[in-house]
Amino acid sequence: MSTSTPIDPGTSQRDQGFTLVEVLVAMGLFAVVSTLLLGLVLSTANVTDDTRAAANVTEESRIATERMARELRQAAAVDAVELSTLGASTTALTFWTDFDGDGVRDESAVDPEVLTYRWYPASRRLTLTANDADGTAVTRPVLAGLVRNFNLQLRSSLWQYDGAGGTADGVTTWDELDASGAPVGNGNGKPDGPELDRIDLVSITLTVTDGTTERVFTMQADLRNREQN
Ligand SMILES: [Ca+2]
Ligand SMILES: [Ca+2]
Ligand SMILES: [Ca+2]
């Protein structure tokens, strides 16, 4: 900024000092604005990530729930049930679905027919166990998200057993079958044996969490391939 115009040294010094302050103020402002902008960008990115994660968890859970419902609707037999609410370490449901309709349990087919869904309350994992083509049981996670609760309800359309061991409420549950005595139930307080032959309505409520997101998925399956008598 050389100039031939003589400059009053006082004015020049004042200008230089003012410029320095200006630069410092500008730098300070720039830093503050940058920090604010960066914060805004980062928080927007976080929200987008959270939204994307939530959408994935939701989509995955919805697909898994629909799949369970489809498999159960075609189920030919409920093989075994375990309820963590009765003190078992897991809640599990094993059933046979005759996918190829040949009336035979194909346990080692490419499309295995005997499936076990198992929920581990401690680790909050939901797994599916089925045999592979060699007949080896393979267990894999159903969901990447954590399952906080897996509520399994077993009901029957055999209304005549509604109220066994209690009061009739229009719904026949497995424990009412259990309390009905032979040949309907074995009275051991667990869903097993003869009661399983009479279960034809299964409903499952999944509570899935991912970070701060929690969603509930419900499915109900009419086991229409069951024959009731
Ligand atoms: Ca089959
Ligand atoms: Ca009832
Ligand atoms: Ca029983």
PDB file of C-alpha atoms in Angstrom, residues 8-225:
ATOM      1  CA  ASP A   8       0.018  12.093   8.971  1.00  0.00           C
ATOM      2  CA  PRO A   9       1.859   9.592  11.198  1.00  0.00           C
ATOM      3  CA  GLY A  10      -0.817   9.920  13.864  1.00  0.00           C
ATOM      4  CA  THR A  11      -3.623   9.052  11.478  1.00  0.00           C
ATOM      5  CA  SER A  12      -1.588   6.202  10.018  1.00  0.00           C
ATOM      6  CA  GLN A  13      -0.923   4.665  13.426  1.00  0.00           C
ATOM      7  CA  ARG A  14      -4.603   4.980  14.387  1.00  0.00           C
ATOM      8  CA  ASP A  15      -5.644   3.311  11.084  1.00  0.00           C
ATOM      9  CA  GLN A  16      -3.179   0.460  11.587  1.00  0.00           C
ATOM     10  CA  GLY A  17      -4.359  -0.156  15.150  1.00  0.00           C
ATOM     11  CA  PHE A  18      -8.005  -0.055  14.100  1.00  0.00           C
ATOM     12  CA  THR A  19      -7.262  -2.502  11.268  1.00  0.00           C
ATOM     13  CA  LEU A  20      -5.659  -4.958  13.679  1.00  0.00           C
ATOM     14  CA  VAL A  21      -8.675  -4.815  15.973  1.00  0.00           C
ATOM     15  CA  GLU A  22     -10.907  -5.227  12.943  1.00  0.00           C
ATOM     16  CA  VAL A  23      -8.966  -8.287  11.848  1.00  0.00           C
ATOM     17  CA  LEU A  24      -9.152  -9.765  15.344  1.00  0.00           C
ATOM     18  CA  VAL A  25     -12.874  -9.069  15.575  1.00  0.00           C
ATOM     19  CA  ALA A  26     -13.430 -10.487  12.100  1.00  0.00           C
ATOM     20  CA  MET A  27     -11.427 -13.603  13.003  1.00  0.00           C
ATOM     21  CA  GLY A  28     -13.381 -13.990  16.208  1.00  0.00           C
ATOM     22  CA  LEU A  29     -16.691 -13.593  14.409  1.00  0.00           C
ATOM     23  CA  PHE A  30     -15.597 -15.991  11.709  1.00  0.00           C
ATOM     24  CA  ALA A  31     -14.648 -18.566  14.337  1.00  0.00           C
ATOM     25  CA  VAL A  32     -17.986 -18.199  16.137  1.00  0.00           C
ATOM     26  CA  VAL A  33     -20.027 -18.347  12.926  1.00  0.00           C
ATOM     27  CA  SER A  34     -17.984 -21.314  11.660  1.00  0.00           C
ATOM     28  CA  THR A  35     -18.506 -23.178  14.920  1.00  0.00           C
ATOM     29  CA  LEU A  36     -22.234 -22.479  14.805  1.00  0.00           C
ATOM     30  CA  LEU A  37     -22.488 -23.535  11.159  1.00  0.00           C
ATOM     31  CA  LEU A  38     -20.417 -26.668  11.739  1.00  0.00           C
ATOM     32  CA  GLY A  39     -22.574 -27.542  14.729  1.00  0.00           C
ATOM     33  CA  LEU A  40     -25.696 -27.069  12.637  1.00  0.00           C
ATOM     34  CA  VAL A  41     -24.339 -29.205   9.800  1.00  0.00           C
ATOM     35  CA  LEU A  42     -23.232 -31.953  12.206  1.00  0.00           C
ATOM     36  CA  SER A  43     -26.508 -32.031  14.089  1.00  0.00           C
ATOM     37  CA  THR A  44     -28.423 -32.169  10.803  1.00  0.00           C
ATOM     38  CA  ALA A  45     -26.212 -35.058   9.732  1.00  0.00           C
ATOM     39  CA  ASN A  46     -26.845 -36.811  13.054  1.00  0.00           C
ATOM     40  CA  VAL A  47     -30.583 -36.367  12.726  1.00  0.00           C
ATOM     41  CA  THR A  48     -30.414 -37.714   9.167  1.00  0.00           C
ATOM     42  CA  ASP A  49     -28.371 -40.719  10.355  1.00  0.00           C
ATOM     43  CA  ASP A  50     -30.783 -41.341  13.227  1.00  0.00           C
ATOM     44  CA  THR A  51     -33.735 -41.084  10.870  1.00  0.00           C
ATOM     45  CA  ARG A  52     -32.080 -43.442   8.414  1.00  0.00           C
ATOM     46  CA  ALA A  53     -31.245 -45.932  11.205  1.00  0.00           C
ATOM     47  CA  ALA A  54     -34.794 -45.745  12.527  1.00  0.00           C
ATOM     48  CA  ALA A  55     -36.170 -46.275   9.033  1.00  0.00           C
ATOM     49  CA  ASN A  56     -33.925 -49.329   8.578  1.00  0.00           C
ATOM     50  CA  VAL A  57     -34.940 -50.805  11.933  1.00  0.00           C
ATOM     51  CA  THR A  58     -38.599 -50.140  11.166  1.00  0.00           C
ATOM     52  CA  GLU A  59     -38.392 -51.632   7.705  1.00  0.00           C
ATOM     53  CA  GLU A  60     -36.437 -54.665   8.897  1.00  0.00           C
ATOM     54  CA  SER A  61     -38.836 -55.274  11.806  1.00  0.00           C
ATOM     55  CA  ARG A  62     -41.872 -54.881   9.572  1.00  0.00           C
ATOM     56  CA  ILE A  63     -40.500 -57.408   7.067  1.00  0.00           C
ATOM     57  CA  ALA A  64     -39.577 -59.873   9.842  1.00  0.00           C
ATOM     58  CA  THR A  65     -43.020 -59.534  11.448  1.00  0.00           C
ATOM     59  CA  GLU A  66     -44.789 -60.084   8.128  1.00  0.00           C
ATOM     60  CA  ARG A  67     -42.612 -63.080   7.406  1.00  0.00           C
ATOM     61  CA  MET A  68     -43.396 -64.679  10.777  1.00  0.00           C
ATOM     62  CA  ALA A  69     -47.098 -64.095  10.197  1.00  0.00           C
ATOM     63  CA  ARG A  70     -46.930 -65.676   6.726  1.00  0.00           C
ATOM     64  CA  GLU A  71     -45.051 -68.743   8.009  1.00  0.00           C
ATOM     65  CA  LEU A  72     -47.419 -69.161  10.949  1.00  0.00           C
ATOM     66  CA  ARG A  73     -50.572 -68.831   8.851  1.00  0.00           C
ATOM     67  CA  GLN A  74     -49.440 -71.879   6.907  1.00  0.00           C
ATOM     68  CA  ALA A  75     -48.240 -73.764   9.996  1.00  0.00           C
ATOM     69  CA  ALA A  76     -49.345 -77.379  10.153  1.00  0.00           C
ATOM     70  CA  ALA A  77     -48.213 -77.937  13.740  1.00  0.00           C
ATOM     71  CA  VAL A  78     -46.946 -76.073  16.777  1.00  0.00           C
ATOM     72  CA  ASP A  79     -44.140 -78.294  18.062  1.00  0.00           C
ATOM     73  CA  ALA A  80     -42.881 -76.542  21.164  1.00  0.00           C
ATOM     74  CA  VAL A  81     -43.290 -73.366  23.146  1.00  0.00           C
ATOM     75  CA  GLU A  82     -41.136 -71.786  25.842  1.00  0.00           C
ATOM     76  CA  LEU A  83     -42.166 -68.698  27.766  1.00  0.00           C
ATOM     77  CA  SER A  84     -39.731 -66.512  29.679  1.00  0.00           C
ATOM     78  CA  THR A  85     -42.749 -65.231  31.631  1.00  0.00           C
ATOM     79  CA  LEU A  86     -42.946 -68.751  33.115  1.00  0.00           C
ATOM     80  CA  GLY A  87     -39.308 -68.721  34.204  1.00  0.00           C
ATOM     81  CA  ALA A  88     -37.669 -70.110  31.052  1.00  0.00           C
ATOM     82  CA  SER A  89     -34.440 -68.376  29.987  1.00  0.00           C
ATOM     83  CA  THR A  90     -35.895 -67.647  26.542  1.00  0.00           C
ATOM     84  CA  THR A  91     -39.235 -67.295  24.824  1.00  0.00           C
ATOM     85  CA  ALA A  92     -39.378 -69.647  21.873  1.00  0.00           C
ATOM     86  CA  LEU A  93     -41.817 -70.978  19.341  1.00  0.00           C
ATOM     87  CA  THR A  94     -41.112 -74.022  17.182  1.00  0.00           C
ATOM     88  CA  PHE A  95     -43.520 -74.890  14.410  1.00  0.00           C
ATOM     89  CA  TRP A  96     -43.761 -76.915  11.249  1.00  0.00           C
ATOM     90  CA  THR A  97     -44.948 -75.287   8.059  1.00  0.00           C
ATOM     91  CA  ASP A  98     -45.423 -77.655   5.146  1.00  0.00           C
ATOM     92  CA  PHE A  99     -44.129 -75.203   2.559  1.00  0.00           C
ATOM     93  CA  ASP A 100     -44.082 -77.687  -0.328  1.00  0.00           C
ATOM     94  CA  GLY A 101     -47.447 -79.183   0.660  1.00  0.00           C
ATOM     95  CA  ASP A 102     -46.314 -82.816   0.507  1.00  0.00           C
ATOM     96  CA  GLY A 103     -47.574 -83.607   4.010  1.00  0.00           C
ATOM     97  CA  VAL A 104     -44.035 -84.562   5.066  1.00  0.00           C
ATOM     98  CA  ARG A 105     -41.764 -82.730   7.491  1.00  0.00           C
ATOM     99  CA  ASP A 106     -38.844 -81.696   5.346  1.00  0.00           C
ATOM    100  CA  GLU A 107     -36.309 -80.766   8.001  1.00  0.00           C
ATOM    101  CA  SER A 108     -33.237 -80.640   5.821  1.00  0.00           C
ATOM    102  CA  ALA A 109     -34.668 -79.286   2.599  1.00  0.00           C
ATOM    103  CA  VAL A 110     -33.353 -76.204   0.873  1.00  0.00           C
ATOM    104  CA  ASP A 111     -36.434 -74.472   2.249  1.00  0.00           C
ATOM    105  CA  PRO A 112     -36.547 -75.867   5.798  1.00  0.00           C
ATOM    106  CA  GLU A 113     -40.008 -76.433   7.214  1.00  0.00           C
ATOM    107  CA  VAL A 114     -39.364 -76.638  10.949  1.00  0.00           C
ATOM    108  CA  LEU A 115     -38.574 -73.202  12.330  1.00  0.00           C
ATOM    109  CA  THR A 116     -37.739 -71.951  15.801  1.00  0.00           C
ATOM    110  CA  TYR A 117     -37.983 -68.298  16.682  1.00  0.00           C
ATOM    111  CA  ARG A 118     -36.222 -67.638  19.962  1.00  0.00           C
ATOM    112  CA  TRP A 119     -35.975 -64.450  21.984  1.00  0.00           C
ATOM    113  CA  TYR A 120     -33.202 -63.975  24.530  1.00  0.00           C
ATOM    114  CA  PRO A 121     -34.366 -61.420  27.138  1.00  0.00           C
ATOM    115  CA  ALA A 122     -30.828 -60.977  28.515  1.00  0.00           C
ATOM    116  CA  SER A 123     -29.172 -60.069  25.205  1.00  0.00           C
ATOM    117  CA  ARG A 124     -32.390 -58.761  23.609  1.00  0.00           C
ATOM    118  CA  ARG A 125     -31.755 -60.805  20.507  1.00  0.00           C
ATOM    119  CA  LEU A 126     -34.271 -62.589  18.324  1.00  0.00           C
ATOM    120  CA  THR A 127     -32.972 -65.574  16.374  1.00  0.00           C
ATOM    121  CA  LEU A 128     -34.301 -68.053  13.860  1.00  0.00           C
ATOM    122  CA  THR A 129     -33.119 -71.648  13.925  1.00  0.00           C
ATOM    123  CA  ALA A 130     -33.682 -74.020  11.026  1.00  0.00           C
ATOM    124  CA  ASN A 131     -31.812 -76.929   9.504  1.00  0.00           C
ATOM    125  CA  ASP A 132     -29.639 -76.316   6.475  1.00  0.00           C
ATOM    126  CA  ALA A 133     -29.572 -78.625   3.439  1.00  0.00           C
ATOM    127  CA  ASP A 134     -27.286 -81.052   5.325  1.00  0.00           C
ATOM    128  CA  GLY A 135     -29.646 -81.265   8.282  1.00  0.00           C
ATOM    129  CA  THR A 136     -27.452 -79.141  10.532  1.00  0.00           C
ATOM    130  CA  ALA A 137     -29.291 -76.657  12.737  1.00  0.00           C
ATOM    131  CA  VAL A 138     -28.313 -73.118  11.848  1.00  0.00           C
ATOM    132  CA  THR A 139     -29.175 -70.181  14.069  1.00  0.00           C
ATOM    133  CA  ARG A 140     -29.007 -66.640  12.836  1.00  0.00           C
ATOM    134  CA  PRO A 141     -30.250 -63.285  14.069  1.00  0.00           C
ATOM    135  CA  VAL A 142     -33.588 -62.128  12.700  1.00  0.00           C
ATOM    136  CA  LEU A 143     -33.041 -58.456  13.429  1.00  0.00           C
ATOM    137  CA  ALA A 144     -30.056 -56.153  13.747  1.00  0.00           C
ATOM    138  CA  GLY A 145     -32.075 -54.079  16.204  1.00  0.00           C
ATOM    139  CA  LEU A 146     -32.481 -55.118  19.825  1.00  0.00           C
ATOM    140  CA  VAL A 147     -35.761 -56.701  20.860  1.00  0.00           C
ATOM    141  CA  ARG A 148     -36.717 -55.380  24.269  1.00  0.00           C
ATOM    142  CA  ASN A 149     -39.820 -57.540  24.481  1.00  0.00           C
ATOM    143  CA  PHE A 150     -41.256 -60.505  22.620  1.00  0.00           C
ATOM    144  CA  ASN A 151     -44.761 -61.212  23.788  1.00  0.00           C
ATOM    145  CA  LEU A 152     -46.180 -64.505  22.583  1.00  0.00           C
ATOM    146  CA  GLN A 153     -49.902 -65.226  22.944  1.00  0.00           C
ATOM    147  CA  LEU A 154     -51.394 -68.628  22.155  1.00  0.00           C
ATOM    148  CA  ARG A 155     -55.141 -68.967  21.725  1.00  0.00           C
ATOM    149  CA  SER A 156     -57.670 -71.480  20.521  1.00  0.00           C
ATOM    150  CA  SER A 157     -60.947 -71.240  18.658  1.00  0.00           C
ATOM    151  CA  LEU A 158     -62.292 -74.001  20.934  1.00  0.00           C
ATOM    152  CA  TRP A 159     -64.586 -71.621  22.834  1.00  0.00           C
ATOM    153  CA  GLN A 160     -65.996 -74.395  25.047  1.00  0.00           C
ATOM    154  CA  TYR A 161     -62.790 -74.337  27.122  1.00  0.00           C
ATOM    155  CA  ASP A 162     -62.954 -70.601  27.750  1.00  0.00           C
ATOM    156  CA  GLY A 163     -63.117 -70.011  31.492  1.00  0.00           C
ATOM    157  CA  ALA A 164     -61.475 -73.279  32.549  1.00  0.00           C
ATOM    158  CA  GLY A 165     -59.725 -72.596  35.842  1.00  0.00           C
ATOM    159  CA  GLY A 166     -61.084 -69.025  35.880  1.00  0.00           C
ATOM    160  CA  THR A 167     -63.689 -66.761  34.351  1.00  0.00           C
ATOM    161  CA  ALA A 168     -64.823 -66.913  30.734  1.00  0.00           C
ATOM    162  CA  ASP A 169     -63.920 -63.772  28.799  1.00  0.00           C
ATOM    163  CA  GLY A 170     -64.679 -64.804  25.227  1.00  0.00           C
ATOM    164  CA  VAL A 171     -61.091 -65.829  24.472  1.00  0.00           C
ATOM    165  CA  THR A 172     -59.665 -69.308  24.997  1.00  0.00           C
ATOM    166  CA  THR A 173     -55.995 -69.167  25.963  1.00  0.00           C
ATOM    167  CA  TRP A 174     -53.427 -71.966  26.239  1.00  0.00           C
ATOM    168  CA  ASP A 175     -53.645 -71.955  30.026  1.00  0.00           C
ATOM    169  CA  GLU A 176     -57.394 -72.564  29.838  1.00  0.00           C
ATOM    170  CA  LEU A 177     -56.740 -75.552  27.573  1.00  0.00           C
ATOM    171  CA  ASP A 178     -54.048 -76.678  30.041  1.00  0.00           C
ATOM    172  CA  ALA A 179     -56.558 -76.417  32.916  1.00  0.00           C
ATOM    173  CA  SER A 180     -59.288 -78.296  31.035  1.00  0.00           C
ATOM    174  CA  GLY A 181     -57.889 -81.731  31.820  1.00  0.00           C
ATOM    175  CA  ALA A 182     -57.278 -84.703  29.528  1.00  0.00           C
ATOM    176  CA  PRO A 183     -57.440 -85.018  26.622  1.00  0.00           C
ATOM    177  CA  VAL A 184     -57.428 -81.231  26.068  1.00  0.00           C
ATOM    178  CA  GLY A 185     -54.711 -80.238  28.528  1.00  0.00           C
ATOM    179  CA  ASN A 186     -52.239 -81.833  30.899  1.00  0.00           C
ATOM    180  CA  GLY A 187     -52.615 -79.339  33.735  1.00  0.00           C
ATOM    181  CA  ASN A 188     -48.904 -78.703  34.262  1.00  0.00           C
ATOM    182  CA  GLY A 189     -49.079 -74.932  33.908  1.00  0.00           C
ATOM    183  CA  LYS A 190     -46.991 -74.917  30.725  1.00  0.00           C
ATOM    184  CA  PRO A 191     -47.988 -74.676  27.078  1.00  0.00           C
ATOM    185  CA  ASP A 192     -47.074 -78.152  25.861  1.00  0.00           C
ATOM    186  CA  GLY A 193     -48.380 -81.603  24.967  1.00  0.00           C
ATOM    187  CA  PRO A 194     -52.081 -81.779  24.097  1.00  0.00           C
ATOM    188  CA  GLU A 195     -52.646 -78.018  24.339  1.00  0.00           C
ATOM    189  CA  LEU A 196     -50.364 -77.316  21.385  1.00  0.00           C
ATOM    190  CA  ASP A 197     -52.589 -79.427  19.114  1.00  0.00           C
ATOM    191  CA  ARG A 198     -55.445 -77.074  19.904  1.00  0.00           C
ATOM    192  CA  ILE A 199     -53.694 -73.752  19.426  1.00  0.00           C
ATOM    193  CA  ASP A 200     -54.864 -72.099  16.221  1.00  0.00           C
ATOM    194  CA  LEU A 201     -54.270 -68.414  16.837  1.00  0.00           C
ATOM    195  CA  VAL A 202     -50.816 -67.015  17.561  1.00  0.00           C
ATOM    196  CA  SER A 203     -50.080 -63.387  18.168  1.00  0.00           C
ATOM    197  CA  ILE A 204     -46.690 -61.811  18.719  1.00  0.00           C
ATOM    198  CA  THR A 205     -45.842 -58.316  19.882  1.00  0.00           C
ATOM    199  CA  LEU A 206     -42.268 -57.201  19.243  1.00  0.00           C
ATOM    200  CA  THR A 207     -40.777 -54.173  20.928  1.00  0.00           C
ATOM    201  CA  VAL A 208     -37.689 -53.209  18.928  1.00  0.00           C
ATOM    202  CA  THR A 209     -35.133 -50.621  20.032  1.00  0.00           C
ATOM    203  CA  ASP A 210     -32.346 -48.949  18.134  1.00  0.00           C
ATOM    204  CA  GLY A 211     -30.545 -46.233  20.027  1.00  0.00           C
ATOM    205  CA  THR A 212     -33.244 -43.907  21.218  1.00  0.00           C
ATOM    206  CA  THR A 213     -35.863 -45.292  18.836  1.00  0.00           C
ATOM    207  CA  GLU A 214     -38.385 -47.817  20.104  1.00  0.00           C
ATOM    208  CA  ARG A 215     -41.204 -49.274  18.051  1.00  0.00           C
ATOM    209  CA  VAL A 216     -43.847 -51.907  18.625  1.00  0.00           C
ATOM    210  CA  PHE A 217     -44.812 -54.424  15.951  1.00  0.00           C
ATOM    211  CA  THR A 218     -47.782 -56.705  16.279  1.00  0.00           C
ATOM    212  CA  MET A 219     -48.798 -59.693  14.238  1.00  0.00           C
ATOM    213  CA  GLN A 220     -51.593 -62.161  14.548  1.00  0.00           C
ATOM    214  CA  ALA A 221     -51.770 -65.388  12.612  1.00  0.00           C
ATOM    215  CA  ASP A 222     -54.730 -67.631  12.182  1.00  0.00           C
ATOM    216  CA  LEU A 223     -53.269 -71.111  11.815  1.00  0.00           C
ATOM    217  CA  ARG A 224     -55.755 -71.979   9.135  1.00  0.00           C
ATOM    218  CA  ASN A 225     -54.110 -75.312   8.331  1.00  0.00           C
TER     219      ASN A 225
END
